[in-house]
XYZ file of C-alpha atoms in Angstrom:
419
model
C 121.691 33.115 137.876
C 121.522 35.691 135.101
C 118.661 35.765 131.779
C 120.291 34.362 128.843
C 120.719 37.069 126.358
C 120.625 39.299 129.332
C 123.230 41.820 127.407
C 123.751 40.896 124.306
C 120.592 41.540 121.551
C 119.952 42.061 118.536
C 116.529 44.608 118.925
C 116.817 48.137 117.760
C 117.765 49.535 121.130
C 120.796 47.136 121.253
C 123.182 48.933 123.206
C 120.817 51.399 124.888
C 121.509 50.716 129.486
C 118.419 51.612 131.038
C 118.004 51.673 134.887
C 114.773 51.141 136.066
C 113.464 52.435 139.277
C 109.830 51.782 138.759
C 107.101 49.555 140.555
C 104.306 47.681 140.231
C 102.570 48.419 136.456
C 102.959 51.788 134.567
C 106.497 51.839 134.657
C 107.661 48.508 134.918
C 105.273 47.513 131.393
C 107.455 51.044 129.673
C 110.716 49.516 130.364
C 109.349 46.150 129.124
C 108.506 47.410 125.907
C 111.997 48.762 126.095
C 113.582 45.397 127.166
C 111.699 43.741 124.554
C 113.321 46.634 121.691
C 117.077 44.752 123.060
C 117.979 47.548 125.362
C 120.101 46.345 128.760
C 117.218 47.307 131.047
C 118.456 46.634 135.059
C 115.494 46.795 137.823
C 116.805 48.806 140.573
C 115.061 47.198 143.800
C 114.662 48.497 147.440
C 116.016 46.134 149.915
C 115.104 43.817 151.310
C 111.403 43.087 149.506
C 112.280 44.932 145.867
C 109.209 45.726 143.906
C 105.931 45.226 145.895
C 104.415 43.389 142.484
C 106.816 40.670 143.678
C 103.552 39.916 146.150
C 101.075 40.169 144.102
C 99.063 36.917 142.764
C 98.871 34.535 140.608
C 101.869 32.429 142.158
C 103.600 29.648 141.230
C 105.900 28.495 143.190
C 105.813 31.284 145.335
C 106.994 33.408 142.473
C 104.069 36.258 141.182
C 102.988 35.713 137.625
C 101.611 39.036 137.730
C 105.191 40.153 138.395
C 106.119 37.896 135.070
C 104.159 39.454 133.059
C 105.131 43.116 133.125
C 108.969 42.706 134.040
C 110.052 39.379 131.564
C 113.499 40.089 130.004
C 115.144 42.529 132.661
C 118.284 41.908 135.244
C 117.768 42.545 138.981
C 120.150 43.911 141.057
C 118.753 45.307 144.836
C 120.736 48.707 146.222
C 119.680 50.660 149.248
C 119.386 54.267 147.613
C 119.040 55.636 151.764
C 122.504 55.036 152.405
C 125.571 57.220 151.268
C 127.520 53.752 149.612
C 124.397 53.296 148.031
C 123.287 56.168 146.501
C 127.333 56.860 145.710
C 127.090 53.217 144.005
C 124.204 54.320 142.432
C 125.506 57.383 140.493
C 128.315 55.284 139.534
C 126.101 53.224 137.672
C 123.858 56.328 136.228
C 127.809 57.602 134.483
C 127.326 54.302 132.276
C 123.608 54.512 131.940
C 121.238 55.819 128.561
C 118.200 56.403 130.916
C 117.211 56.270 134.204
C 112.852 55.527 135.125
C 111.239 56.328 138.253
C 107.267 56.531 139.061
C 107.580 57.266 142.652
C 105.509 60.178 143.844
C 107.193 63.664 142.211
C 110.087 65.114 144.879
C 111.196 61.708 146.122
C 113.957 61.269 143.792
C 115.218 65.036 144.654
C 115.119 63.892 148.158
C 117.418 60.968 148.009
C 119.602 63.329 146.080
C 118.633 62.153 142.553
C 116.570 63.746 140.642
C 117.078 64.867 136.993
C 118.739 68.278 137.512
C 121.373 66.194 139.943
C 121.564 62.993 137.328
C 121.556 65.597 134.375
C 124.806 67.422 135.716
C 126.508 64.599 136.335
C 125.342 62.679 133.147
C 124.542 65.299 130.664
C 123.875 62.601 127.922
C 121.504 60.979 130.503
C 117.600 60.599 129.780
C 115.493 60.881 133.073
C 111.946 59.462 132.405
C 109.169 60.442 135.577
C 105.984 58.666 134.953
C 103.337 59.627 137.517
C 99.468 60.026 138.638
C 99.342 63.458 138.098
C 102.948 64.924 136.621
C 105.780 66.708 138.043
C 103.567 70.089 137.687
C 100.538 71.926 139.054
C 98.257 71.526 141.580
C 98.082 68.273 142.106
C 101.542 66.720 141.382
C 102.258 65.552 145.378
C 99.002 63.217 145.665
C 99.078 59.602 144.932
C 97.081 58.066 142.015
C 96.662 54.372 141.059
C 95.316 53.112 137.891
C 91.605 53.386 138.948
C 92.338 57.093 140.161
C 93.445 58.437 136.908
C 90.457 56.038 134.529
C 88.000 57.980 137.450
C 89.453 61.624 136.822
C 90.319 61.470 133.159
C 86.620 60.547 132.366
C 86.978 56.907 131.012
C 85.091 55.479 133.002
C 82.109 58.176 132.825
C 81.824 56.388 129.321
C 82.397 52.950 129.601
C 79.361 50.563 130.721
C 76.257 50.725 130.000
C 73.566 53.958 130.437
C 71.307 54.298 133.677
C 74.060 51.087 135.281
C 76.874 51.988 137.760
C 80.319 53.358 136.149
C 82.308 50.729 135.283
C 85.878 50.232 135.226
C 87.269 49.211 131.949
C 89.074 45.140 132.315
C 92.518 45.901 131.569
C 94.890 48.823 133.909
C 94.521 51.324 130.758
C 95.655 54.118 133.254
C 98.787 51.906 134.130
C 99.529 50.532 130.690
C 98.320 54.481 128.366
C 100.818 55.816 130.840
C 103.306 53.142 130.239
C 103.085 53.273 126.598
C 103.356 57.278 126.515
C 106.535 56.880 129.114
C 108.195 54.292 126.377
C 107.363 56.571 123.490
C 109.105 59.999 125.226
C 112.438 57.605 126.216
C 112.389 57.052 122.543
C 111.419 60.477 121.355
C 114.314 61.604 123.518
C 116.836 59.349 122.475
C 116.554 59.933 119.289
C 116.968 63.975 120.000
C 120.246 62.789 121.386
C 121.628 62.067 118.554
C 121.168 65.698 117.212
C 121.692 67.700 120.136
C 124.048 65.229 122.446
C 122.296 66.213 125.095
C 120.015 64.355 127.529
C 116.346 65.337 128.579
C 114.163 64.772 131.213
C 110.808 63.309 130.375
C 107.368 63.948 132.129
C 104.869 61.365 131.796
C 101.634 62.445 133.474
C 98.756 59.173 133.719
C 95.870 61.930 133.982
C 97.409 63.527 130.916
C 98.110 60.346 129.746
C 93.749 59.286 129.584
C 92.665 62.995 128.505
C 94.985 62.371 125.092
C 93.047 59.198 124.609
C 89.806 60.082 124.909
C 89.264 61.220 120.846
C 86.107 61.337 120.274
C 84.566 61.850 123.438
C 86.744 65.165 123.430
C 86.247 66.114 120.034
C 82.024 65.189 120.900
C 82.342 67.938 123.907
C 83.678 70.690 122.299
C 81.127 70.175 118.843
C 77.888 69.602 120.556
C 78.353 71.060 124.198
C 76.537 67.913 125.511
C 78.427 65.626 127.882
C 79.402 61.820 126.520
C 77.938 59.132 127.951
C 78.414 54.934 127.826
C 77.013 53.244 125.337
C 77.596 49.631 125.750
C 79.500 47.944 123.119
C 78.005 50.908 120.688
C 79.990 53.827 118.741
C 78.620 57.255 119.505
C 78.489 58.079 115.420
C 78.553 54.810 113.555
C 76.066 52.241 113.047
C 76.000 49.436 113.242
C 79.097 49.244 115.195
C 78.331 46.726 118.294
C 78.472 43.672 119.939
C 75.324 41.072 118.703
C 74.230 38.652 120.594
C 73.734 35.140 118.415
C 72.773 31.833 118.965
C 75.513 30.774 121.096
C 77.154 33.501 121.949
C 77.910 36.843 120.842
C 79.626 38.835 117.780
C 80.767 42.105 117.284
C 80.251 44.190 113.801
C 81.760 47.178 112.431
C 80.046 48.389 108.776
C 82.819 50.366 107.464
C 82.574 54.142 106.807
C 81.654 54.700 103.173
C 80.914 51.538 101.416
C 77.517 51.712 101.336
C 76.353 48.506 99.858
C 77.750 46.901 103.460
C 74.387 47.338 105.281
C 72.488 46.146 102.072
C 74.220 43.258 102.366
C 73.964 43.167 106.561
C 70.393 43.452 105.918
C 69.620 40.646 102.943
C 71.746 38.060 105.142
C 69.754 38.339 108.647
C 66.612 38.540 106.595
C 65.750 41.731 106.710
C 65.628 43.545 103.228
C 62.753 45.622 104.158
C 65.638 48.016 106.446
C 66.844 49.109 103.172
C 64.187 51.328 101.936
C 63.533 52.218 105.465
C 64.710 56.036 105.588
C 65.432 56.253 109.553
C 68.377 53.850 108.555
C 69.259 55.222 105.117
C 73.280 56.677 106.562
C 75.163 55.499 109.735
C 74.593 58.791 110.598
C 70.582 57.953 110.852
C 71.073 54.701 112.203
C 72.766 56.053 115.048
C 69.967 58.804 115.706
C 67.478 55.454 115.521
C 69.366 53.168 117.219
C 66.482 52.349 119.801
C 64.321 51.526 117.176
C 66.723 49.123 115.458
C 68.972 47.602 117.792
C 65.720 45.200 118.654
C 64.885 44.231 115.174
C 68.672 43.278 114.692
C 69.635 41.518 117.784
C 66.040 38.884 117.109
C 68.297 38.396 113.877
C 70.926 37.793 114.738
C 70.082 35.398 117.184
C 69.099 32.876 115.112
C 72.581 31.564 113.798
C 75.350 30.919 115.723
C 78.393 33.166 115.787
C 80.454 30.595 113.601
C 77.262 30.970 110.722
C 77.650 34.746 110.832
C 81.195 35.018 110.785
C 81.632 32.957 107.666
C 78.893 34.316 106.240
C 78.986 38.299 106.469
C 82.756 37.732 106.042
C 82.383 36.809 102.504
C 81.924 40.648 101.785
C 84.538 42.319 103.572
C 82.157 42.991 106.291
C 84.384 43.790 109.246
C 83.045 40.814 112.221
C 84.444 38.556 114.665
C 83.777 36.517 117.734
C 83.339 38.202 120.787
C 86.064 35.821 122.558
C 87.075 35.098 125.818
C 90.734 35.513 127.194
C 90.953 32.060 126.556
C 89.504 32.160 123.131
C 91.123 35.505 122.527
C 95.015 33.768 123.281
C 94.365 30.742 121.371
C 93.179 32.154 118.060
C 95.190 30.746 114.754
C 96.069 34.168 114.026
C 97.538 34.584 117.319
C 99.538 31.801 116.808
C 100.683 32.787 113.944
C 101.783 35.911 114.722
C 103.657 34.293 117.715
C 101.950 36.720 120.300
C 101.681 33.906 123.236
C 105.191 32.507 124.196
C 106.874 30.347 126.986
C 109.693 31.445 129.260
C 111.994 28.865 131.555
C 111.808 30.247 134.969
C 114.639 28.661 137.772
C 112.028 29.015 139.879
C 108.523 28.876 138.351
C 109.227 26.428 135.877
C 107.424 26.981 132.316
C 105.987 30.695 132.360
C 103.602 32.018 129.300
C 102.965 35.049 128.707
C 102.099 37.712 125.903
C 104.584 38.298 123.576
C 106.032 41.719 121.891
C 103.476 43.386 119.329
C 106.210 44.896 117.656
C 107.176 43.410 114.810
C 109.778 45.292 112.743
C 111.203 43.397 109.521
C 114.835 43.200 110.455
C 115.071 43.807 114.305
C 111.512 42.981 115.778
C 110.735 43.220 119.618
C 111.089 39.479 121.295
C 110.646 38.115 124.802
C 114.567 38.067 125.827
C 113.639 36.119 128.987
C 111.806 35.462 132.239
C 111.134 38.519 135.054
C 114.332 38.614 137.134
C 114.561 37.133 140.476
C 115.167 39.069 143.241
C 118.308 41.301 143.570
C 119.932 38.043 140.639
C 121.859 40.202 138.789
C 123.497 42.633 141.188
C 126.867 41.165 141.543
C 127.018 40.275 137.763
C 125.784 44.209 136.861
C 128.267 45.544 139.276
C 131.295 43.769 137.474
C 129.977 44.437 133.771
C 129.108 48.304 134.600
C 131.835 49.131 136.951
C 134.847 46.634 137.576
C 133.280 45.888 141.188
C 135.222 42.468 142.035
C 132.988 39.536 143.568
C 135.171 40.206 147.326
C 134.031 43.812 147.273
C 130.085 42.917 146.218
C 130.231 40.589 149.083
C 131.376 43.195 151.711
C 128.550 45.734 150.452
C 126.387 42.863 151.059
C 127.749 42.472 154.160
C 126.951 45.961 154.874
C 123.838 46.023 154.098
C 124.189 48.067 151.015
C 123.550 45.470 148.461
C 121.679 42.344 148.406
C 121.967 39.376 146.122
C 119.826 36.850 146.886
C 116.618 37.558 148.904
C 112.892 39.148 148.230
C 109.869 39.130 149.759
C 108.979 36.267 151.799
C 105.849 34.950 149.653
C 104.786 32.163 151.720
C 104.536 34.829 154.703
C 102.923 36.969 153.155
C 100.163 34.205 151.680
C 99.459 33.398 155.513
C 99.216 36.890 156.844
């Protein structure tokens, strides 16, 4: 049972092997993004469960959508790294390897022996990626983090929410996926080094770092005015208006741009208020934004009386940046959406149909594609053995046998479902 196209595409990484020791999110969505670029990405998983997101819900069919989702396109092959065979198979298969991922806790890798000064000297092309909660330096490198940990410390969520309301956690893992997305970006920053130097790197991908380098503004707010950022809603701290509006039936959000002033003339004449213009608290964003108070009330009884649709087409008409505040449903079955092909179906043995996001990157000759569905359990290990190293099927089985390998197995869903 093997993903069609499972080494042979036609993305820019095309060639690239890539093993991948991460769990659950931040690592797993890197070497996605890497899967979906055509690199040969193999999920190294710990017998005899393999990556806990394998448990985690939605199922169908006893298979973890969840687990879909961040994992689509990759082989599986299962190797006990605690045992001398397997850690010896192991390093066999880092000699044919581009890049090896991990996002266990810093020092566990040096532990079992392989950690990038040991992969490095034996693989000197090799790139060794460590995505973690805190880094593989200072104080705090040994503690655990989760997504939640990192949004909590890095200050997101100080400024998401609303003021005087509890903090609130932002609805998608943007400590998970930031950290992800800087892990892909330093594989790829790396390899292309290689071809310079011909030398390998180790890369340190920290998801603290990771949310201080995308807080912008907030940052740049600190330093200038001393004062600390707060949440503001669906607001911009300089620019307005810049929000979410509720209407008739729903809500919209609206972004005047920067510079083009005749934009909030033209805001104003269409919700029937032309008497904001010669107003001078709302002259410049700038003022707007010190009078919000006194304006966000006058606006919102506006807008309120159409219906998102009647705005939309409306305000649109002068290149007034708007949309529909959308649901996830809504959101994922947009025509632009559609057209863009960002929503795609997988065949899963298993699952049956699967759909799931598609690749964002779309480059002109060689653009990022869904190569497949998330692997099952340890389905790949006999088939990567014989591709990557000559193993024959009679000596796969007798590692099985051992309990080095596994090649069928996983979590036991239903179990775990009942527990």
């Amino acid at each position: 049972m093997t993903n069609s196209n499972s080494t042979h595409r036609p993305g820019p990484l095309a060639g690239i092997r890539i093993l991948d020791l991460t769990w659950v999110l931040a690592g797993p969505y890197a070497a996605m993004i890497l899967c979906d670029l055509g690199a040969e990405v193999v999920k190294v998983e710990r017998p005899p469960h393999g990556d806990v997101a394998r448990t985690t819900g939605p199922f169908v069919n006893n298979e973890s959508m969840y687990f879909q989702s961040v994992n689509r396109g990759k082989r599986s092959i299962s190797i006990d790294l605690r045992s001398g065979e397997g850690r010896d198979l192991f390093l066999r298969l880092v000699d044919q390897a581009d890049v090896v991922m991990e996002n266990f806790t810093p020092g566990v890798m040096d532990k079992l022996g392989l950690g990038p000064e040991a992969l490095l000297e034996r693989n000197p092309r090799l790139v060794f990626a460590s995505t973690s909660g805190f880094g593989q330096t200072g104080p705090w490198r040994d503690r655990p983090a989760l997504d939640i940990i990192v949004q909590g410390m890095g200050g997101v969520m100080s400024i998401t929410g609303y003021p005087d309301e509890p903090p609130a956690r932002p609805g998608t893992s943007i400590g998970d996926i930031c950290g992800g997305l800087y892990t892909a970006i330093g594989i790829l920053a790396a390899l292309r080094e290689r071809e310079h130097s011909g030398l390998g790197q180790s890369v340190d991908i920290s998801m603290l770092d990771c949310q201080i380098a995308i807080l912008e503004n907030a940052v740049a707010r600190y330093f200038t005015t001393g004062t600390e950022p707060g949440p503001l809603g669906t607001r911009h701290p300089s620019a307005t208006p810049f929000q979410a509006f509720p209407t008739a039936d729903g809500w919209m959000v609206v972004a005047l741009s920067w510079g083009v002033a005749t934009q909030w003339e033209l805001f104003c004449a269409e919700l029937g208020l032309p008497e904001l213009v010669g107003d001078e608290r709302f002259e410049t964003s700038f003022k707007r934004t010190e009078n919000h108070a006194e304006l966000e009330p006058v606006l919102f009884e506006a807008t309120r009386k159409q219906s998102t649709d009647h705005w939309v087409s409306v305000l649109s008409r002068y290149g007034i940046p708007i949309g529909p505040l959308n649901t996830i449903g809504q959101a994922v079955n947009q025509e632009q959406i559609a057209a863009r092909e960002m929503i795609t179906t997988v065949q899963h043995p298993i699952a049956g149909d699967v759909t799931m996001a598609a690749s964002p990157l779309k480059l002109s000759r060689t653009p990022g594609r869904v190569y497949g569905y998330g692997p099952v359990f340890g389905q790949d290990t006999a088939a990567v053995l014989e591709e990557w190293l000559d193993v024959p099927a009679e000596e796969t089985a007798s590692l099985e046998e051992a309990g080095v390998v596994l090649t069928k197995g996983g979590p036991d869903i239903a179990a775990y479902l009942s527990a």
